[in-house]
Short mmCIF file of N, CA, C and O in Angstrom, two decimals:
data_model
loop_
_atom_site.label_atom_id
_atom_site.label_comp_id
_atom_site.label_asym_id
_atom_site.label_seq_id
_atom_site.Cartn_x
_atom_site.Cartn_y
_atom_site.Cartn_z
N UNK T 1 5.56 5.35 -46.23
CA UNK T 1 4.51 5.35 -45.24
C UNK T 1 5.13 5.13 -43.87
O UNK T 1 6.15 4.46 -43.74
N UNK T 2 4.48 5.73 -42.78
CA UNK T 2 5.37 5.59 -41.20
C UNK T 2 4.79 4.76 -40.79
O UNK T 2 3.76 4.65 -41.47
N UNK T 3 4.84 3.72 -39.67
CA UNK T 3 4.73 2.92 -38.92
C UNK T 3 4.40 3.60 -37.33
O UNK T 3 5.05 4.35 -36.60
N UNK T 4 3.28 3.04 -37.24
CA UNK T 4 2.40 4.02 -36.13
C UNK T 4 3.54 3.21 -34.60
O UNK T 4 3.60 1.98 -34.69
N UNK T 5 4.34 3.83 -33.37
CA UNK T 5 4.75 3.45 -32.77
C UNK T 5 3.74 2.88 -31.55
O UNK T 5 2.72 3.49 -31.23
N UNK T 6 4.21 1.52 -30.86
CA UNK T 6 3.45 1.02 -29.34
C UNK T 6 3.32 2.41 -28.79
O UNK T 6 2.15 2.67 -28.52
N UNK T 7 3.99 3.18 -28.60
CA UNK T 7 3.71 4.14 -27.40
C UNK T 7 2.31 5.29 -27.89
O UNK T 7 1.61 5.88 -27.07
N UNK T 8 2.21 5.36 -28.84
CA UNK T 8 1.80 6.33 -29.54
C UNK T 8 -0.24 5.42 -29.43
O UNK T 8 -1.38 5.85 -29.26
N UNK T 9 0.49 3.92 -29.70
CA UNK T 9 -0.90 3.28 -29.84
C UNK T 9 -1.47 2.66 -28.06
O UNK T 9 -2.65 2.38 -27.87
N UNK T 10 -0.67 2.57 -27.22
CA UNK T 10 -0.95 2.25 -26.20
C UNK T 10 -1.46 4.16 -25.39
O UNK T 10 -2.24 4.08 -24.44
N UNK T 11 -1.04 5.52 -25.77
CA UNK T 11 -1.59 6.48 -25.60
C UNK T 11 -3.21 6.44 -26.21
O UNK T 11 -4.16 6.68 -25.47
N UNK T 12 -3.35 6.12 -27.50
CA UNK T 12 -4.77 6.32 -27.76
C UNK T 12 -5.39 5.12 -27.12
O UNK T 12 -6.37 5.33 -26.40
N UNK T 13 -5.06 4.19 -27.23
CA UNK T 13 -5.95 3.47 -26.01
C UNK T 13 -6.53 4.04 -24.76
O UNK T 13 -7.73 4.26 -24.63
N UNK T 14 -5.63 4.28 -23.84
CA UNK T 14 -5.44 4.89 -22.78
C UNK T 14 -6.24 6.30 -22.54
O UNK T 14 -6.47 6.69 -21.40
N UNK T 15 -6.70 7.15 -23.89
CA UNK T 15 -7.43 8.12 -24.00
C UNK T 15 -8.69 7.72 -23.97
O UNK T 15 -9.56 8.27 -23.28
N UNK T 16 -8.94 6.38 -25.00
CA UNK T 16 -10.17 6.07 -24.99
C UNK T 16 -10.85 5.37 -24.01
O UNK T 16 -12.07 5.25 -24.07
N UNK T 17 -9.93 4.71 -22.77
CA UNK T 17 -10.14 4.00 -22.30
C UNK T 17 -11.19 4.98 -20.75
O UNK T 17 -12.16 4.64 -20.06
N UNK T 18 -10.12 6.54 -20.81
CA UNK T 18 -10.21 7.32 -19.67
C UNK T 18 -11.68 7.70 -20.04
O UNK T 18 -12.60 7.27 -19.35
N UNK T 19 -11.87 8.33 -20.90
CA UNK T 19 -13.06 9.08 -21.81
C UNK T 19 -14.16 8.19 -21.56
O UNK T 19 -15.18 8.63 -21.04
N UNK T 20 -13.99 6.33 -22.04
CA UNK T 20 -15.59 5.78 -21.66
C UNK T 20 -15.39 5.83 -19.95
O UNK T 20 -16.26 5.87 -19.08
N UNK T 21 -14.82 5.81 -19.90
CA UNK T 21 -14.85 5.75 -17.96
C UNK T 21 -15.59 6.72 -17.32
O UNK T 21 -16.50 6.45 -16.54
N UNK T 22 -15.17 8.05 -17.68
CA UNK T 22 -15.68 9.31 -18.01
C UNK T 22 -17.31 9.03 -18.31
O UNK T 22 -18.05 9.53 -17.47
N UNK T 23 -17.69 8.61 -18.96
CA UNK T 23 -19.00 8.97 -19.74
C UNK T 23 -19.96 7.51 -19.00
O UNK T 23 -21.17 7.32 -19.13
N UNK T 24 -19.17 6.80 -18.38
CA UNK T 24 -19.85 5.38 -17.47
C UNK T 24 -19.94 6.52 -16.12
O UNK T 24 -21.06 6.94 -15.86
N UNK T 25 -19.14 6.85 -15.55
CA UNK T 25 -19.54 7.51 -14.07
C UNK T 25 -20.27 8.76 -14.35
O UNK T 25 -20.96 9.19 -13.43
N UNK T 26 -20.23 9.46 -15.51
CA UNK T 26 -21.19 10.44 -15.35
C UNK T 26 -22.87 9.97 -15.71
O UNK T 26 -23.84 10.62 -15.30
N UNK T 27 -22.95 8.70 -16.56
CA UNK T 27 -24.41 8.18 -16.81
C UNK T 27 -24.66 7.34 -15.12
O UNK T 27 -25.82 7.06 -14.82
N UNK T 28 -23.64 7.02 -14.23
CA UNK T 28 -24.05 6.52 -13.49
C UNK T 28 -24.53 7.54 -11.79
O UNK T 28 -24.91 7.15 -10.68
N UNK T 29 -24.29 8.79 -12.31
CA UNK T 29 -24.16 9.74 -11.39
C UNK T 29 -25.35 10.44 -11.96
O UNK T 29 -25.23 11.43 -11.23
N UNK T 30 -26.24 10.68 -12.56
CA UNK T 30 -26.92 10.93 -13.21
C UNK T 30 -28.10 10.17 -13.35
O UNK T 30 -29.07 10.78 -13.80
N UNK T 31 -28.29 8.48 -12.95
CA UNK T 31 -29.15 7.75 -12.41
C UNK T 31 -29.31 8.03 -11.40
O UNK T 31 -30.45 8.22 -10.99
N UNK T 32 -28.28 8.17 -10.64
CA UNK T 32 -28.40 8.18 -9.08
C UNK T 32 -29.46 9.77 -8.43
O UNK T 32 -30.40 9.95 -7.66
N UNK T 33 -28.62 10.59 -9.27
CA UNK T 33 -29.46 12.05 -8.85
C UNK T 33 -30.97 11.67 -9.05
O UNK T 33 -31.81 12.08 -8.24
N UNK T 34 -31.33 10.88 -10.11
CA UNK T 34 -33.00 10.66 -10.54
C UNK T 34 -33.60 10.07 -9.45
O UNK T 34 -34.82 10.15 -9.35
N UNK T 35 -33.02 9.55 -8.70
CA UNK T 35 -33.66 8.76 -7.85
C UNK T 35 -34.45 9.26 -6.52
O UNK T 35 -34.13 10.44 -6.37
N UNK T 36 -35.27 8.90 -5.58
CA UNK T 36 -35.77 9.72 -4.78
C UNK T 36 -35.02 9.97 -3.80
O UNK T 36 -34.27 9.08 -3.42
N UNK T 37 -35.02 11.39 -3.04
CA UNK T 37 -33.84 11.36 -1.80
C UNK T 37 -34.82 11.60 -0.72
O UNK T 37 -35.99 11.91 -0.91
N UNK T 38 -34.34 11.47 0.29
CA UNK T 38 -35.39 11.64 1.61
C UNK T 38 -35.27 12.85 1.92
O UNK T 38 -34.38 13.64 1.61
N UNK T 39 -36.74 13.09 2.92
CA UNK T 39 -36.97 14.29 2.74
C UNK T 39 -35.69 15.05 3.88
O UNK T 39 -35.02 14.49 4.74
N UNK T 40 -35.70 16.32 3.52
CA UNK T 40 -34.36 16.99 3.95
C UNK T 40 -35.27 17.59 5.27
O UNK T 40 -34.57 17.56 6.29
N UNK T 41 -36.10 17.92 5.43
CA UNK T 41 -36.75 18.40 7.00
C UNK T 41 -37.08 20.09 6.00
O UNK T 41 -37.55 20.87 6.84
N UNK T 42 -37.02 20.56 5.09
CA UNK T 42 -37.03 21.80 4.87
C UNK T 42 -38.29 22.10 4.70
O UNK T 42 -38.93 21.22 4.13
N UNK T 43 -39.18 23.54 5.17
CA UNK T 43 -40.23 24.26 4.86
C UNK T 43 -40.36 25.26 4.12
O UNK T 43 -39.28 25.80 3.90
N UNK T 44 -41.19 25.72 3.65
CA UNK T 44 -41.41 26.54 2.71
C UNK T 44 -42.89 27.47 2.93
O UNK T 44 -43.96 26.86 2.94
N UNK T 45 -42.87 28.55 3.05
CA UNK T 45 -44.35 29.14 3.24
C UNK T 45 -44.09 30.70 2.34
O UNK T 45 -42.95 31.08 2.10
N UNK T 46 -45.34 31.52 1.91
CA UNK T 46 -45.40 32.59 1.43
C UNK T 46 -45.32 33.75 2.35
O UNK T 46 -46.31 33.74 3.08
N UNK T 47 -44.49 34.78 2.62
CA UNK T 47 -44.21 35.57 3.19
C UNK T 47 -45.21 36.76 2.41
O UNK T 47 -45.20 37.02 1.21
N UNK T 48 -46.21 37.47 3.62
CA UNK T 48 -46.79 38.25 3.10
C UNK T 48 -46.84 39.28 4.09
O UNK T 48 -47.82 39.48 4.80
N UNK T 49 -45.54 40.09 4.15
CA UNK T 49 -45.08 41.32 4.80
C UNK T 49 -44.76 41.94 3.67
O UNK T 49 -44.66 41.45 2.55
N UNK T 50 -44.54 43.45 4.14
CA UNK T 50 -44.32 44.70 3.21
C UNK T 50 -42.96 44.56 3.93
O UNK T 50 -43.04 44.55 5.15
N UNK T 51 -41.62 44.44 3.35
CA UNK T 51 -40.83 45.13 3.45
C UNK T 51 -40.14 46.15 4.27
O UNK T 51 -39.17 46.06 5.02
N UNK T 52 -40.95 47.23 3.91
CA UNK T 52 -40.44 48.34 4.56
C UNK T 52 -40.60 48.04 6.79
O UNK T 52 -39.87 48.38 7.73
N UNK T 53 -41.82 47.32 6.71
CA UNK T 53 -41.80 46.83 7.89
C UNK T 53 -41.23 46.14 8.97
O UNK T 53 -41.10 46.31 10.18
N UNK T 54 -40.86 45.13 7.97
CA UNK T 54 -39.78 44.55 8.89
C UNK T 54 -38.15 45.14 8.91
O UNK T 54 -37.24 44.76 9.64
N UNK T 55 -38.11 46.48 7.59
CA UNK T 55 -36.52 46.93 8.02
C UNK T 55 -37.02 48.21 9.30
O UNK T 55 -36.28 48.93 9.97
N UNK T 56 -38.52 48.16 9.29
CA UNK T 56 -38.87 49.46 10.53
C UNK T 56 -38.55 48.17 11.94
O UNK T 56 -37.55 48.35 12.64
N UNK T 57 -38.86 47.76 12.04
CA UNK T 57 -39.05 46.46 13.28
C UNK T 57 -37.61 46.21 13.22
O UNK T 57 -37.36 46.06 14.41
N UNK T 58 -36.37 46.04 12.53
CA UNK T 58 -35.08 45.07 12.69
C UNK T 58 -34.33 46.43 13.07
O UNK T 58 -33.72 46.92 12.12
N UNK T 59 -34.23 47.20 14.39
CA UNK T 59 -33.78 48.10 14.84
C UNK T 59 -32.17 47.79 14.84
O UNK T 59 -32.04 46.57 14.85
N UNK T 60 -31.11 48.35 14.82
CA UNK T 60 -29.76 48.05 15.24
C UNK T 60 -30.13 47.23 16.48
O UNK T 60 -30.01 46.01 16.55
N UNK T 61 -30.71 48.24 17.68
CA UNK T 61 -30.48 47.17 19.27
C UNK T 61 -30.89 46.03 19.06
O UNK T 61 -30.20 45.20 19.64
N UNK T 62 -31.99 45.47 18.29
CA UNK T 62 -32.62 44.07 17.69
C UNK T 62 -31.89 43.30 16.82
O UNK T 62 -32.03 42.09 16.67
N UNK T 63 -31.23 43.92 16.33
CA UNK T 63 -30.25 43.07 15.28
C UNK T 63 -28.76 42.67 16.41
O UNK T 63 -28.04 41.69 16.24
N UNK T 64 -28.58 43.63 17.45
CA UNK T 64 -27.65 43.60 18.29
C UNK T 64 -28.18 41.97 19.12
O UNK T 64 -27.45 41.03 18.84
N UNK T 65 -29.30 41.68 20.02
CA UNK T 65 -29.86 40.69 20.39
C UNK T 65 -30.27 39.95 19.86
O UNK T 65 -30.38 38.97 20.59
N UNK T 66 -30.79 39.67 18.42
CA UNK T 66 -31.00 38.72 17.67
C UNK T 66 -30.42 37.13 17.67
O UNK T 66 -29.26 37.25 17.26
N UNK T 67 -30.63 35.95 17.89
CA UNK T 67 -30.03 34.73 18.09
C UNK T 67 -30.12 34.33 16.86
O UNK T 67 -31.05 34.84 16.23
N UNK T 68 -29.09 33.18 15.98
CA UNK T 68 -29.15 32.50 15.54
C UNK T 68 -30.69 31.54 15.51
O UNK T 68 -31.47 31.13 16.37
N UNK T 69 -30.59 31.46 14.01
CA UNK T 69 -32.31 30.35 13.68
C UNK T 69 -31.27 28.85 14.07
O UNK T 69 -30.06 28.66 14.00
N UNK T 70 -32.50 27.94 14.54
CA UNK T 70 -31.85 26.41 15.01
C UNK T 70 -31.06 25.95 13.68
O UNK T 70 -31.43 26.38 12.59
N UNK T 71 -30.23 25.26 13.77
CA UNK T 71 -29.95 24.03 12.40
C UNK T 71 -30.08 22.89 12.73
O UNK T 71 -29.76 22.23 13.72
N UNK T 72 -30.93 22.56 11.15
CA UNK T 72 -31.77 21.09 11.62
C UNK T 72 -30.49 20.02 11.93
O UNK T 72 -29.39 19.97 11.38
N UNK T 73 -30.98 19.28 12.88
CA UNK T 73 -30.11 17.82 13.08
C UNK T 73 -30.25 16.45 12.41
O UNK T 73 -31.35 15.89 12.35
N UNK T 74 -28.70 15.70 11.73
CA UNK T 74 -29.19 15.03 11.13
C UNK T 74 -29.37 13.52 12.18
O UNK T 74 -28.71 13.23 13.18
N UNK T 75 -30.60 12.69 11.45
CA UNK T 75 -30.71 11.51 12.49
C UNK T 75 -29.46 10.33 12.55
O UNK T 75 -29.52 9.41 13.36
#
């Protein structure tokens, strides 16, 4: 019969040790997502254009002058 070596038994430690660590920061990262976050400033509404309209309206010269939309600031 062989005789299991320190190095061999201080490795499986060391596996098991990484692995619950592993499985503690992902249950604790995973509370955290559940939790409520503040609101981000974002809107949301139903767009009720046809398509074809607004690629008739977004002329090259309009797309040429077109500005950047704002980005929200954080407080």
């Amino acid at each position: 019969m062989r005789r299991s070596s320190p190095v061999r038994w201080t490795a499986v430690v060391a596996l098991v040790a990484a692995v619950a660590a592993m499985v503690a920061w992902r249950a604790s990262a995973s509370a955290a997502e559940s939790e409520s976050q503040p609101e981000s400033g974002t809107t949301a509404h139903d767009v009720r254009q046809v398509p074809e309209k607004a690629q008739d309206y977004w002329t090259p010269e309009r797309m040429e002058q077109a500005q950047d939309a704002p980005m929200p600031k954080r407080d």
